[in-house]
mmCIF file of C-alpha atoms in Angstrom:
data_model
loop_
_atom_site.group_PDB
_atom_site.id
_atom_site.type_symbol
_atom_site.label_atom_id
_atom_site.label_comp_id
_atom_site.label_asym_id
_atom_site.label_seq_id
_atom_site.Cartn_x
_atom_site.Cartn_y
_atom_site.Cartn_z
ATOM 1 C CA THR A 1 0.000 0.000 0.000
ATOM 2 C CA GLU A 2 2.948 2.352 0.605
ATOM 3 C CA VAL A 3 4.094 1.705 -2.954
ATOM 4 C CA GLU A 4 0.629 2.692 -4.178
ATOM 5 C CA LYS A 5 0.899 5.936 -2.169
ATOM 6 C CA LEU A 6 4.317 6.604 -3.697
ATOM 7 C CA ARG A 7 2.653 6.483 -7.110
ATOM 8 C CA THR A 8 -0.499 8.471 -6.296
ATOM 9 C CA ASP A 9 0.674 10.855 -3.548
ATOM 10 C CA PRO A 10 4.492 10.937 -3.350
ATOM 11 C CA TYR A 11 4.492 13.858 -0.898
ATOM 12 C CA SER A 12 2.703 11.762 1.754
ATOM 13 C CA ILE A 13 5.636 9.324 1.635
ATOM 14 C CA TYR A 14 8.136 12.185 1.791
ATOM 15 C CA ALA A 15 6.339 13.739 4.761
ATOM 16 C CA ARG A 16 6.137 10.498 6.696
ATOM 17 C CA HIS A 17 9.441 8.806 5.973
ATOM 18 C CA ILE A 18 11.795 11.726 5.303
ATOM 19 C CA LEU A 19 10.340 14.597 7.341
ATOM 20 C CA GLY A 20 9.076 12.236 10.049
ATOM 21 C CA LEU A 21 5.596 13.787 10.126
ATOM 22 C CA THR A 22 2.366 11.966 10.939
ATOM 23 C CA PRO A 23 -1.129 13.348 10.291
ATOM 24 C CA LEU A 24 -3.219 14.428 13.267
ATOM 25 C CA ASP A 25 -6.300 12.376 14.081
ATOM 26 C CA ASP A 26 -9.601 13.801 12.876
ATOM 27 C CA LEU A 27 -11.519 15.732 15.515
ATOM 28 C CA GLU A 28 -14.427 13.332 15.045
ATOM 29 C CA PRO A 29 -12.844 10.209 13.579
ATOM 30 C CA ASP A 30 -15.107 7.615 11.970
ATOM 31 C CA THR A 31 -13.214 4.447 12.785
ATOM 32 C CA GLY A 32 -16.175 2.078 12.603
ATOM 33 C CA ALA A 33 -15.434 0.694 9.146
ATOM 34 C CA ALA A 34 -11.725 0.248 9.907
ATOM 35 C CA ASP A 35 -12.477 -1.460 13.222
ATOM 36 C CA ARG A 36 -14.958 -3.826 11.600
ATOM 37 C CA GLY A 37 -12.449 -4.630 8.864
ATOM 38 C CA THR A 38 -9.815 -5.508 11.467
ATOM 39 C CA PHE A 39 -12.383 -7.637 13.281
ATOM 40 C CA ILE A 40 -13.268 -9.591 10.114
ATOM 41 C CA HIS A 41 -9.613 -10.198 9.239
ATOM 42 C CA ASP A 42 -8.910 -11.439 12.755
ATOM 43 C CA VAL A 43 -11.881 -13.824 12.814
ATOM 44 C CA LEU A 44 -11.020 -15.335 9.433
ATOM 45 C CA ARG A 45 -7.334 -15.632 10.343
ATOM 46 C CA CYS A 46 -8.145 -17.558 13.513
ATOM 47 C CA PHE A 47 -10.639 -19.824 11.750
ATOM 48 C CA ILE A 48 -8.247 -20.746 8.919
ATOM 49 C CA LEU A 49 -5.398 -21.415 11.357
ATOM 50 C CA LEU A 50 -7.656 -23.927 13.091
ATOM 51 C CA HIS A 51 -8.409 -25.686 9.795
ATOM 52 C CA LEU A 52 -5.355 -25.415 7.538
ATOM 53 C CA ASP A 53 -5.654 -28.967 6.224
ATOM 54 C CA THR A 54 -9.321 -29.948 6.377
ATOM 55 C CA LEU A 55 -12.659 -28.358 7.158
ATOM 56 C CA PRO A 56 -15.299 -29.771 9.512
ATOM 57 C CA SER A 57 -18.841 -30.288 8.278
ATOM 58 C CA GLU A 58 -20.569 -27.181 6.992
ATOM 59 C CA ALA A 59 -22.827 -26.925 10.057
ATOM 60 C CA LEU A 60 -19.941 -27.337 12.501
ATOM 61 C CA ALA A 61 -17.708 -24.962 10.558
ATOM 62 C CA LEU A 62 -20.386 -22.277 10.595
ATOM 63 C CA LYS A 63 -20.961 -22.808 14.319
ATOM 64 C CA GLU A 64 -17.225 -22.413 15.016
ATOM 65 C CA LEU A 65 -16.938 -19.277 12.884
ATOM 66 C CA LEU A 66 -19.916 -17.647 14.580
ATOM 67 C CA GLN A 67 -18.481 -18.522 17.989
ATOM 68 C CA LEU A 68 -15.181 -16.915 17.006
ATOM 69 C CA GLY A 69 -17.149 -13.876 15.910
ATOM 70 C CA GLU A 70 -18.823 -13.592 19.307
ATOM 71 C CA GLU A 71 -15.449 -13.813 21.060
ATOM 72 C CA LYS A 72 -13.753 -11.310 18.774
ATOM 73 C CA LEU A 73 -16.594 -8.779 19.109
ATOM 74 C CA VAL A 74 -15.726 -8.578 22.788
ATOM 75 C CA GLU A 75 -11.982 -8.614 22.175
ATOM 76 C CA HIS A 76 -12.188 -5.766 19.656
ATOM 77 C CA GLY A 77 -14.578 -3.687 21.755
ATOM 78 C CA LEU A 78 -17.419 -3.871 19.253
ATOM 79 C CA VAL A 79 -20.146 -5.194 21.546
ATOM 80 C CA SER A 80 -22.013 -1.891 21.311
ATOM 81 C CA GLU A 81 -22.277 -2.387 17.530
ATOM 82 C CA ARG A 82 -23.614 -5.927 17.790
ATOM 83 C CA ALA A 83 -27.233 -5.085 16.955
ATOM 84 C CA TYR A 84 -26.146 -3.412 13.711
ATOM 85 C CA TRP A 85 -23.162 -5.529 12.783
ATOM 86 C CA TRP A 86 -24.089 -9.089 13.809
ATOM 87 C CA PRO A 87 -26.656 -9.797 11.035
ATOM 88 C CA ARG A 88 -24.048 -8.722 8.478
ATOM 89 C CA PHE A 89 -21.445 -10.937 10.089
ATOM 90 C CA VAL A 90 -23.809 -13.926 10.001
ATOM 91 C CA ARG A 91 -24.225 -13.406 6.238
ATOM 92 C CA ILE A 92 -20.440 -13.122 5.885
ATOM 93 C CA ALA A 93 -19.934 -16.336 7.850
ATOM 94 C CA GLU A 94 -22.460 -18.254 5.753
ATOM 95 C CA TRP A 95 -20.885 -17.032 2.509
ATOM 96 C CA PHE A 96 -17.351 -17.661 3.688
ATOM 97 C CA ILE A 97 -17.983 -21.250 4.790
ATOM 98 C CA ALA A 98 -19.753 -22.105 1.534
ATOM 99 C CA HIS A 99 -17.023 -20.486 -0.554
ATOM 100 C CA GLU A 100 -14.220 -21.987 1.514
ATOM 101 C CA ARG A 101 -15.567 -25.494 0.977
ATOM 102 C CA GLU A 102 -15.517 -24.899 -2.787
ATOM 103 C CA GLN A 103 -12.053 -23.348 -2.590
ATOM 104 C CA ARG A 104 -10.611 -26.405 -0.844
ATOM 105 C CA ASP A 105 -11.277 -28.394 -4.024
ATOM 106 C CA VAL A 106 -8.618 -26.344 -5.826
ATOM 107 C CA SER A 107 -6.262 -25.065 -3.095
ATOM 108 C CA THR A 108 -5.365 -25.194 0.582
ATOM 109 C CA PRO A 109 -4.002 -22.385 2.781
ATOM 110 C CA ALA A 110 -0.196 -22.194 2.937
ATOM 111 C CA GLY A 111 -0.107 -19.080 5.123
ATOM 112 C CA VAL A 112 -2.365 -16.421 6.640
ATOM 113 C CA GLU A 113 -1.267 -12.886 7.532
ATOM 114 C CA VAL A 114 2.258 -13.973 6.719
ATOM 115 C CA LYS A 115 5.182 -11.539 6.449
ATOM 116 C CA GLY A 116 7.560 -11.484 3.510
ATOM 117 C CA SER A 117 10.234 -9.406 1.804
ATOM 118 C CA LEU A 118 12.044 -9.040 -1.507
ATOM 119 C CA ALA A 119 15.126 -6.976 -2.380
ATOM 120 C CA ILE A 120 14.205 -4.706 -5.309
ATOM 121 C CA THR A 121 17.561 -2.867 -5.472
ATOM 122 C CA ASP A 122 20.673 -2.892 -3.290
ATOM 123 C CA ALA A 123 19.151 -0.075 -1.224
ATOM 124 C CA PHE A 124 15.422 -0.913 -1.342
ATOM 125 C CA THR A 125 13.638 -3.926 0.123
ATOM 126 C CA LEU A 126 9.921 -4.467 -0.424
ATOM 127 C CA THR A 127 8.024 -5.836 2.595
ATOM 128 C CA ALA A 128 4.454 -7.078 2.891
ATOM 129 C CA ARG A 129 1.977 -8.931 5.058
ATOM 130 C CA ALA A 130 -0.292 -11.074 2.903
ATOM 131 C CA ASP A 131 -3.829 -11.795 4.109
ATOM 132 C CA ARG A 132 -3.638 -15.299 2.702
ATOM 133 C CA ILE A 133 -1.612 -17.452 0.325
ATOM 134 C CA ASP A 134 -2.965 -20.784 -0.917
ATOM 135 C CA ARG A 135 -1.138 -23.590 -2.675
ATOM 136 C CA THR A 136 -3.108 -25.003 -5.588
ATOM 137 C CA ARG A 137 -3.316 -28.634 -6.664
ATOM 138 C CA ASN A 138 -0.632 -28.047 -9.305
ATOM 139 C CA GLY A 139 1.787 -26.654 -6.710
ATOM 140 C CA LYS A 140 1.476 -22.997 -7.678
ATOM 141 C CA LEU A 141 0.492 -20.165 -5.342
ATOM 142 C CA LEU A 142 -2.764 -18.219 -5.197
ATOM 143 C CA ILE A 143 -2.565 -14.775 -3.556
ATOM 144 C CA ILE A 144 -5.770 -13.740 -1.758
ATOM 145 C CA ASP A 145 -6.649 -10.349 -0.298
ATOM 146 C CA TYR A 146 -9.693 -10.016 1.961
ATOM 147 C CA LYS A 147 -11.411 -6.721 1.145
ATOM 148 C CA THR A 148 -14.083 -5.304 3.462
ATOM 149 C CA GLY A 149 -14.082 -1.938 1.698
ATOM 150 C CA THR A 150 -14.239 -0.857 -1.941
ATOM 151 C CA LEU A 151 -12.284 -2.843 -4.516
ATOM 152 C CA PRO A 152 -9.782 -1.037 -6.738
ATOM 153 C CA THR A 153 -11.236 -0.523 -10.190
ATOM 154 C CA SER A 154 -10.081 -2.566 -13.160
ATOM 155 C CA ARG A 155 -8.589 0.625 -14.620
ATOM 156 C CA MET A 156 -6.505 1.168 -11.470
ATOM 157 C CA ARG A 157 -5.229 -2.401 -11.768
ATOM 158 C CA MET A 158 -4.470 -2.053 -15.461
ATOM 159 C CA ASP A 159 -2.677 1.297 -15.070
ATOM 160 C CA GLY A 160 -0.421 0.258 -12.206
ATOM 161 C CA PHE A 161 -2.147 2.238 -9.454
ATOM 162 C CA SER A 162 -3.184 -0.933 -7.586
ATOM 163 C CA VAL A 163 -0.065 -3.076 -7.152
ATOM 164 C CA GLN A 164 -0.418 -4.629 -3.716
ATOM 165 C CA LEU A 165 -1.428 -8.096 -4.937
ATOM 166 C CA PRO A 166 1.111 -8.309 -7.804
ATOM 167 C CA LEU A 167 3.916 -7.253 -5.461
ATOM 168 C CA GLU A 168 2.828 -9.814 -2.864
ATOM 169 C CA ALA A 169 2.854 -12.354 -5.695
ATOM 170 C CA ALA A 170 6.416 -11.329 -6.569
ATOM 171 C CA ILE A 171 7.553 -11.968 -3.002
ATOM 172 C CA ALA A 172 5.817 -15.365 -2.985
ATOM 173 C CA TRP A 173 7.257 -16.301 -6.381
ATOM 174 C CA ALA A 174 10.763 -15.613 -5.044
ATOM 175 C CA GLY A 175 10.176 -17.567 -1.832
ATOM 176 C CA GLY A 176 10.193 -14.429 0.309
ATOM 177 C CA PHE A 177 7.310 -15.370 2.622
ATOM 178 C CA LYS A 178 8.181 -17.265 5.787
ATOM 179 C CA LYS A 179 7.621 -21.023 5.603
ATOM 180 C CA ILE A 180 6.123 -20.834 2.095
ATOM 181 C CA GLU A 181 8.269 -22.513 -0.536
ATOM 182 C CA ALA A 182 8.813 -20.569 -3.747
ATOM 183 C CA ALA A 183 6.521 -21.489 -6.627
ATOM 184 C CA GLY A 184 4.858 -20.017 -9.691
ATOM 185 C CA ILE A 185 1.765 -17.854 -9.392
ATOM 186 C CA SER A 186 -1.562 -19.374 -10.390
ATOM 187 C CA GLY A 187 -3.612 -16.240 -9.727
ATOM 188 C CA MET A 188 -4.463 -13.269 -7.528
ATOM 189 C CA GLU A 189 -7.916 -12.710 -6.049
ATOM 190 C CA PHE A 190 -9.856 -10.196 -4.014
ATOM 191 C CA TRP A 191 -12.419 -11.729 -1.681
ATOM 192 C CA HIS A 192 -14.844 -8.861 -1.198
ATOM 193 C CA ILE A 193 -16.497 -9.488 2.170
ATOM 194 C CA SER A 194 -19.168 -6.904 2.991
ATOM 195 C CA GLY A 195 -22.099 -8.735 4.559
ATOM 196 C CA GLY A 196 -24.456 -7.053 2.129
ATOM 197 C CA HIS A 197 -26.350 -8.669 -0.725
ATOM 198 C CA PRO A 198 -24.389 -10.597 -1.815
ATOM 199 C CA ALA A 199 -22.449 -11.042 1.402
ATOM 200 C CA GLY A 200 -19.217 -11.825 -0.414
ATOM 201 C CA ALA A 201 -17.645 -12.432 -3.816
ATOM 202 C CA ALA A 202 -14.305 -13.647 -5.159
ATOM 203 C CA THR A 203 -12.896 -11.473 -7.951
ATOM 204 C CA SER A 204 -9.776 -12.143 -10.013
ATOM 205 C CA PHE A 205 -7.234 -9.328 -10.051
ATOM 206 C CA ASP A 206 -7.159 -9.686 -13.826
ATOM 207 C CA SER A 207 -8.627 -12.772 -15.447
ATOM 208 C CA LYS A 208 -7.436 -11.830 -18.943
ATOM 209 C CA ARG A 209 -3.691 -11.584 -18.329
ATOM 210 C CA ASP A 210 -1.135 -14.132 -17.174
ATOM 211 C CA PRO A 211 -0.595 -13.491 -13.429
ATOM 212 C CA GLU A 212 3.147 -14.052 -13.759
ATOM 213 C CA VAL A 213 3.351 -11.463 -16.539
ATOM 214 C CA ILE A 214 1.483 -8.986 -14.310
ATOM 215 C CA THR A 215 3.804 -9.808 -11.414
ATOM 216 C CA THR A 216 6.975 -9.354 -13.466
ATOM 217 C CA ALA A 217 5.717 -6.019 -14.818
ATOM 218 C CA ALA A 218 4.885 -4.779 -11.312
ATOM 219 C CA VAL A 219 8.417 -5.503 -10.078
ATOM 220 C CA ASP A 220 9.996 -3.837 -13.115
ATOM 221 C CA GLN A 221 7.813 -0.771 -12.625
ATOM 222 C CA LEU A 222 8.623 -0.610 -8.922
ATOM 223 C CA ARG A 223 12.344 -0.827 -9.649
ATOM 224 C CA ASP A 224 11.995 2.071 -12.111
ATOM 225 C CA LEU A 225 9.972 4.012 -9.534
ATOM 226 C CA VAL A 226 12.626 3.490 -6.855
ATOM 227 C CA ASP A 227 15.367 4.554 -9.272
ATOM 228 C CA HIS A 228 13.380 7.684 -10.124
ATOM 229 C CA PHE A 229 13.054 8.815 -6.508
ATOM 230 C CA ALA A 230 16.683 7.973 -5.780
ATOM 231 C CA LYS A 231 17.655 10.950 -7.971
ATOM 232 C CA GLU A 232 18.277 14.154 -6.027
ATOM 233 C CA ASP A 233 16.241 16.291 -8.421
ATOM 234 C CA SER A 234 13.094 14.091 -8.303
ATOM 235 C CA ALA A 235 10.206 15.991 -6.706
ATOM 236 C CA TYR A 236 7.747 14.358 -4.310
ATOM 237 C CA LEU A 237 4.563 15.944 -5.594
ATOM 238 C CA PRO A 238 1.224 15.791 -3.716
ATOM 239 C CA VAL A 239 -0.652 14.556 -6.800
ATOM 240 C CA PRO A 240 -0.265 11.673 -9.267
ATOM 241 C CA ASN A 241 2.630 12.450 -11.581
ATOM 242 C CA SER A 242 2.244 11.355 -15.188
ATOM 243 C CA ASP A 243 6.023 11.539 -15.614
ATOM 244 C CA LEU A 244 6.622 8.690 -13.170
ATOM 245 C CA PRO A 245 7.815 5.473 -14.779
ATOM 246 C CA LEU A 246 4.828 3.454 -13.520
ATOM 247 C CA SER A 247 2.019 3.672 -16.038
#
């Protein structure tokens, strides 16, 4: 996500990492959506860690996931939102269990919220924490990002403004994630989990292009971007810069 900021708002990176500035909190911050997103990620992480190899029956799996939800509502201080949020979470849980059972026919989790890194240049190392990485039946890796908010548009993905998943794929391809053996990339997916109607949906990052071609291009573009900002006369502008080498 920091790489995406470097492309769309370079000055925010300059302010944070070079000037050492951090933005002040809003006077009336609306943290509800962020808190609920953290809650969902935590519940799903715990559930998958309990069932890395096999899933229980659908009824038992749903019961376990709902129980985890009850526990995590308390842990995350969201009990006051239960009346509003719980029906949405129940829909999420039902969708997730049904989808997970289908997913296990093609892949199994190799890691959840796993940290990784990849040296891009001698002076720049890319780091990431992937929501989930699955290993498919053919031994390749599937990169999954749980999204509780809005998905990046297809245009953003095509134009290099949304590079989180391809860069995570690059780290995985190189064996940069802990305890996940290097392998080719079978795909990249957003799992949009909202609790609405529908409660969830799996969307390919780009179903028309080879994921390894996308991944290679993302690394090349990042290397060019890093080289650009390594020059003393490169400005960190507060708006997207069409002159940047990521397009």
